[in-house]
Short mmCIF file of C-alpha atoms in Angstrom, two decimals:
data_model
loop_
_atom_site.label_atom_id
_atom_site.label_comp_id
_atom_site.label_asym_id
_atom_site.label_seq_id
_atom_site.Cartn_x
_atom_site.Cartn_y
_atom_site.Cartn_z
CA MET K 1 127.41 103.50 100.33
CA PRO K 2 124.21 104.52 102.19
CA ARG K 3 124.20 104.13 105.96
CA VAL K 4 120.92 103.72 107.83
CA VAL K 5 120.04 103.35 111.49
CA HIS K 6 117.31 100.83 112.24
CA LEU K 7 115.25 101.53 115.37
CA SER K 8 112.14 99.70 116.52
CA ASP K 9 109.74 99.14 119.42
CA VAL K 10 110.64 102.29 121.32
CA HIS K 11 107.33 102.35 123.24
CA VAL K 12 107.34 105.99 124.30
CA GLN K 13 104.55 106.39 126.85
CA LEU K 14 102.51 108.78 128.89
CA ASP K 15 102.32 108.46 132.66
CA TRP K 16 99.28 106.22 132.57
CA ARG K 17 99.07 106.14 136.36
CA LYS K 18 97.50 109.59 136.13
CA ARG K 19 94.68 108.47 133.84
CA SER K 20 91.52 106.48 134.44
CA PHE K 21 91.95 102.80 133.72
CA PHE K 22 89.00 102.90 131.35
CA SER K 23 90.01 106.09 129.54
CA THR K 24 91.52 104.00 126.73
CA GLY K 25 88.29 102.14 125.89
CA TRP K 26 87.88 98.39 125.41
CA ARG K 27 90.72 98.12 122.90
CA GLY K 28 93.20 99.42 125.44
CA VAL K 29 92.11 97.32 128.43
CA LEU K 30 94.61 94.44 128.11
CA GLY K 31 97.31 96.92 127.18
CA ARG K 32 96.63 98.79 130.40
CA PHE K 33 96.86 95.59 132.42
CA GLU K 34 100.22 94.85 130.78
CA LEU K 35 101.46 98.38 131.47
CA HIS K 36 100.54 98.32 135.14
CA ALA K 37 101.91 94.79 135.56
CA GLY K 38 105.45 95.95 134.78
CA ARG K 39 105.81 97.19 131.19
CA MET K 40 105.41 100.82 132.29
CA ASP K 41 108.42 100.52 134.58
CA ARG K 42 110.51 98.79 131.90
CA PHE K 43 109.96 101.69 129.51
CA ILE K 44 109.99 104.50 132.05
CA ASP K 45 113.08 106.02 130.39
CA ALA K 46 112.01 105.33 126.80
CA GLU K 47 111.79 108.99 125.83
CA SER K 48 115.26 109.90 127.09
CA ARG K 49 116.76 106.72 125.62
CA LEU K 50 115.22 107.52 122.25
CA LEU K 51 116.71 111.01 122.28
CA ARG K 52 120.16 109.54 122.97
CA LEU K 53 119.72 107.07 120.10
CA LEU K 54 118.71 109.87 117.74
CA GLU K 55 121.81 111.80 118.78
CA ALA K 56 123.93 108.70 118.07
CA ALA K 57 122.34 108.40 114.63
CA GLU K 58 123.29 112.01 113.97
CA GLN K 59 126.87 111.40 115.08
CA ARG K 60 127.15 108.38 112.79
CA ASP K 61 126.01 110.49 109.86
CA ALA K 62 123.16 108.13 109.01
CA GLU K 63 121.54 109.05 105.71
CA LYS K 64 118.21 107.61 106.84
CA VAL K 65 116.62 106.42 110.09
CA ILE K 66 114.09 103.60 109.85
CA LEU K 67 111.56 102.98 112.62
CA THR K 68 109.62 99.72 112.25
CA GLY K 69 106.66 100.28 114.53
CA ASP K 70 105.59 100.31 118.16
CA LEU K 71 106.46 103.96 118.51
CA THR K 72 104.14 104.17 121.53
CA SER K 73 102.74 102.03 124.32
CA LEU K 74 99.03 102.31 123.45
CA GLY K 75 98.68 104.45 120.32
CA ASP K 76 97.03 107.26 122.25
CA GLN K 77 96.71 110.55 120.34
CA GLU K 78 98.89 112.38 122.86
CA GLU K 79 101.54 109.63 122.75
CA LEU K 80 101.68 109.78 118.96
CA GLU K 81 101.93 113.56 118.96
CA LEU K 82 104.73 113.35 121.55
CA MET K 83 106.58 110.93 119.26
CA ARG K 84 106.14 113.28 116.33
CA SER K 85 107.69 116.10 118.34
CA LEU K 86 110.66 113.91 119.31
CA LEU K 87 111.19 112.90 115.69
CA ARG K 88 110.73 116.39 114.24
CA PRO K 89 114.42 117.00 113.35
CA LEU K 90 114.44 113.81 111.25
CA ILE K 91 111.07 114.65 109.72
CA ASP K 92 112.12 118.17 108.81
CA SER K 93 115.30 116.90 107.15
CA GLY K 94 113.47 114.15 105.21
CA ARG K 95 115.55 111.39 106.79
CA LEU K 96 112.86 109.25 108.43
CA PHE K 97 110.92 106.23 107.20
CA LEU K 98 108.38 104.66 109.57
CA ILE K 99 105.43 102.27 109.82
CA PRO K 100 102.95 101.42 112.61
CA GLY K 101 103.17 98.52 115.04
CA ASN K 102 100.47 96.71 116.98
CA HIS K 103 101.02 98.89 120.07
CA ASP K 104 100.29 101.94 117.94
CA ARG K 105 96.78 100.48 117.38
CA TYR K 106 95.80 99.48 120.92
CA THR K 107 93.43 102.40 121.46
CA ASP K 108 92.74 103.09 117.80
CA SER K 109 89.70 102.32 115.68
CA SER K 110 89.05 101.82 112.00
CA ARG K 111 87.53 105.31 111.89
CA ALA K 112 90.15 107.21 113.89
CA ARG K 113 93.35 105.82 112.32
CA ARG K 114 95.38 108.00 114.64
CA PHE K 115 98.76 106.84 113.36
CA GLU K 116 97.87 107.86 109.80
CA THR K 117 96.46 111.16 111.05
CA VAL K 118 99.61 112.11 112.95
CA PHE K 119 102.18 110.74 110.46
CA GLY K 120 100.21 110.89 107.22
CA ASP K 121 102.68 113.18 105.45
CA LEU K 122 105.39 110.53 105.90
CA LEU K 123 103.22 107.78 104.45
CA LYS K 124 102.43 109.36 101.08
CA SER K 125 103.39 107.01 98.28
CA ASP K 126 105.31 107.74 95.10
CA PHE K 127 103.18 104.95 93.55
CA PRO K 128 99.75 105.76 95.05
CA GLU K 129 97.91 103.47 92.65
CA TYR K 130 99.05 100.45 94.69
CA ALA K 131 97.96 101.78 98.08
CA ASP K 132 94.69 100.63 99.65
CA ALA K 133 92.22 102.89 101.45
CA LEU K 134 94.54 102.97 104.48
CA GLY K 135 97.58 103.94 102.40
CA TYR K 136 99.53 100.66 102.28
CA PRO K 137 101.74 99.53 100.76
CA PHE K 138 103.40 102.88 100.24
CA VAL K 139 106.47 103.30 98.03
CA LYS K 140 109.23 105.85 98.49
CA LEU K 141 111.93 106.24 95.86
CA TRP K 142 115.30 106.95 97.44
CA GLY K 143 117.99 108.25 95.13
CA ASP K 144 118.70 106.32 91.94
CA ARG K 145 119.37 102.90 93.43
CA TRP K 146 116.96 102.35 96.31
CA ALA K 147 113.27 102.28 97.14
CA VAL K 148 111.38 101.75 100.39
CA VAL K 149 108.09 99.85 100.62
CA GLY K 150 106.11 100.28 103.84
CA LEU K 151 103.55 97.68 104.95
CA ASP K 152 100.94 97.59 107.70
CA SER K 153 101.01 94.24 109.50
CA THR K 154 98.37 95.25 112.07
CA ARG K 155 95.39 93.99 110.01
CA VAL K 156 93.84 92.01 112.86
CA HIS K 157 90.59 92.36 114.76
CA GLY K 158 89.36 91.79 118.30
CA TRP K 159 91.59 90.73 121.16
CA THR K 160 94.13 89.11 118.79
CA HIS K 161 95.43 92.57 117.89
CA TYR K 162 97.46 92.47 121.10
CA PHE K 163 99.94 89.87 119.89
CA ALA K 164 99.28 88.72 116.31
CA GLY K 165 99.92 90.41 113.00
CA ARG K 166 98.44 90.05 109.54
CA LEU K 167 99.23 91.71 106.22
CA GLY K 168 96.19 90.34 104.41
CA ARG K 169 95.76 88.98 100.90
CA ARG K 170 95.05 92.32 99.26
CA GLN K 171 98.12 94.00 100.71
CA LEU K 172 100.33 91.04 99.80
CA ALA K 173 98.95 91.03 96.26
CA ALA K 174 99.69 94.75 96.01
CA LEU K 175 103.21 94.13 97.34
CA LYS K 176 103.84 91.63 94.53
CA ARG K 177 102.61 94.13 91.95
CA VAL K 178 104.88 96.80 93.40
CA LEU K 179 107.90 94.50 93.24
CA ASP K 180 107.06 93.72 89.60
CA ASP K 181 106.70 97.37 88.63
CA PRO K 182 109.24 98.22 85.88
CA ARG K 183 109.90 101.57 87.54
CA LEU K 184 111.73 99.67 90.30
CA ALA K 185 113.90 97.67 87.91
CA GLY K 186 117.54 97.93 88.89
CA ARG K 187 116.77 99.21 92.38
CA SER K 188 117.25 97.41 95.67
CA ILE K 189 114.19 97.65 97.88
CA LEU K 190 113.87 97.97 101.64
CA VAL K 191 110.62 96.33 102.73
CA LEU K 192 109.36 97.48 106.13
CA SER K 193 106.93 95.43 108.22
CA HIS K 194 106.37 95.53 111.96
CA HIS K 195 105.85 91.77 112.28
CA GLY K 196 108.53 89.65 110.66
CA PRO K 197 107.92 86.17 109.23
CA HIS K 198 110.57 84.55 111.42
CA GLY K 199 111.64 84.78 115.04
CA PRO K 200 115.21 84.84 116.35
CA GLY K 201 115.67 81.14 115.56
CA GLY K 202 114.93 81.62 111.87
CA SER K 203 111.46 80.03 111.82
CA PHE K 204 107.93 81.13 112.65
CA ASP K 205 107.53 81.90 116.34
CA TRP K 206 104.17 82.83 117.86
CA ARG K 207 105.68 85.06 120.52
CA GLU K 208 108.50 86.68 118.57
CA SER K 209 106.93 86.79 115.11
CA GLY K 210 103.20 86.20 115.33
CA LEU K 211 102.52 87.03 111.67
CA LEU K 212 99.49 84.95 110.72
CA ASP K 213 100.28 85.02 107.00
CA ALA K 214 104.04 84.60 107.39
CA GLY K 215 104.22 81.87 104.75
CA ALA K 216 102.57 84.01 102.09
CA PHE K 217 104.85 86.92 103.03
CA VAL K 218 107.93 84.73 102.63
CA GLU K 219 106.81 83.64 99.18
CA ALA K 220 106.18 87.25 98.13
CA LEU K 221 109.79 88.11 99.06
CA ARG K 222 111.54 85.04 97.73
CA GLU K 223 114.03 85.69 94.88
CA ARG K 224 113.31 89.42 95.02
CA PRO K 225 115.87 92.26 95.21
CA VAL K 226 114.79 93.20 98.73
CA VAL K 227 116.04 93.62 102.28
CA LEU K 228 113.37 93.07 104.95
CA MET K 229 113.48 95.21 108.09
CA HIS K 230 111.01 94.55 110.89
CA GLY K 231 110.37 94.84 114.59
CA HIS K 232 107.94 93.27 117.11
CA SER K 233 110.40 90.87 118.72
CA HIS K 234 112.43 92.75 121.30
CA TYR K 235 115.44 90.64 120.43
CA ARG K 236 117.75 92.08 117.77
CA TYR K 237 118.79 89.63 115.04
CA TRP K 238 119.95 89.34 111.46
CA HIS K 239 119.08 86.39 109.25
CA ARG K 240 121.40 86.59 106.29
CA ALA K 241 120.33 86.04 102.71
CA GLY K 242 120.35 82.53 101.33
CA ALA K 243 118.28 79.87 99.56
CA GLY K 244 116.27 82.52 97.76
CA MET K 245 115.47 84.46 100.93
CA PRO K 246 116.60 88.06 101.43
CA HIS K 247 118.44 89.56 104.34
CA ARG K 248 115.99 89.90 107.25
CA LEU K 249 116.82 92.28 110.09
CA GLY K 250 114.81 92.39 113.29
CA GLY K 251 115.42 95.73 114.95
CA GLY K 252 114.64 94.57 118.50
CA SER K 253 113.52 97.02 121.14
CA SER K 254 115.68 100.11 120.95
CA THR K 255 114.69 101.40 124.41
CA GLU K 256 113.96 98.43 126.70
CA PRO K 257 116.98 98.31 129.05
CA GLU K 258 117.84 94.65 128.50
CA TYR K 259 117.83 94.98 124.71
CA ALA K 260 118.34 98.70 124.10
CA GLY K 261 120.26 99.69 121.00
CA TYR K 262 120.03 99.68 117.23
CA PHE K 263 121.45 98.36 113.99
CA GLU K 264 123.77 100.56 111.95
CA ILE K 265 123.47 99.18 108.43
CA GLU K 266 125.62 99.85 105.39
CA LEU K 267 123.85 99.09 102.13
CA ASP K 268 125.78 98.37 98.98
CA SER K 269 122.93 96.42 97.37
CA HIS K 270 120.18 94.04 98.47
CA GLU K 271 122.80 91.30 98.36
CA ARG K 272 125.66 93.16 100.04
CA VAL K 273 124.55 94.32 103.46
CA GLU K 274 126.60 94.90 106.59
CA ALA K 275 124.84 95.38 109.93
CA ILE K 276 126.59 96.38 113.15
CA GLU K 277 124.72 96.14 116.43
CA HIS K 278 125.14 98.96 118.93
CA ARG K 279 123.89 98.38 122.46
CA GLY K 280 122.84 100.83 125.10
#
């Protein structure tokens, strides 16, 4: 039975106190205000906490580690490259699946696409015909029984990119085509999105979910052989399958002191899932 470790929202950061406030451009301005207002202190130990979590994943003999976005605080090139160096053992062993979060876009632009530049080799799809120009959704076949589908829920523009998410009609249409592909018949599918359709209470929540097309996402997943894994909310929660909906696991923030930890998940099938929360 495969065992995976689900991490999210680790927010590894540079020491932004040593950089000009305007060095991150207009897209990073509100993010900088948030950092200097207290977020920087909350994640001051994010790097060391992440290394301890990766060591725990190794000790638990996890077959795969899944990281559902917000790897960094602002998506700066140096932050992303730092994250890549921290994740290198998992990358080299082929044990990592990841997607971007909204924080990984704060200083990005449609031309730069820094996340895809730094992690592009991990985003290559086994079914490239479904991927858009940015590479999503990507599909990774895993063994004989599983597949992973990675989505980009950061399709927003302007100041709303700080808190809201969107998958977009084209990406959702491509997701449906992927799930209908006969090559996935008989497999259970892990769907990865940074923004989930539901908050901790099980319904849409602007602060903890914020996915603008949550309803369309829910319909795309209904009655499908999938398990949804997401981040964004720093709370860690598991909405169990029922009424046509799949298991939905919010990974929480793995490094923020109040919520730090991860899910250890044993996967028998998309219907039979067991998740154990580890704190600290």
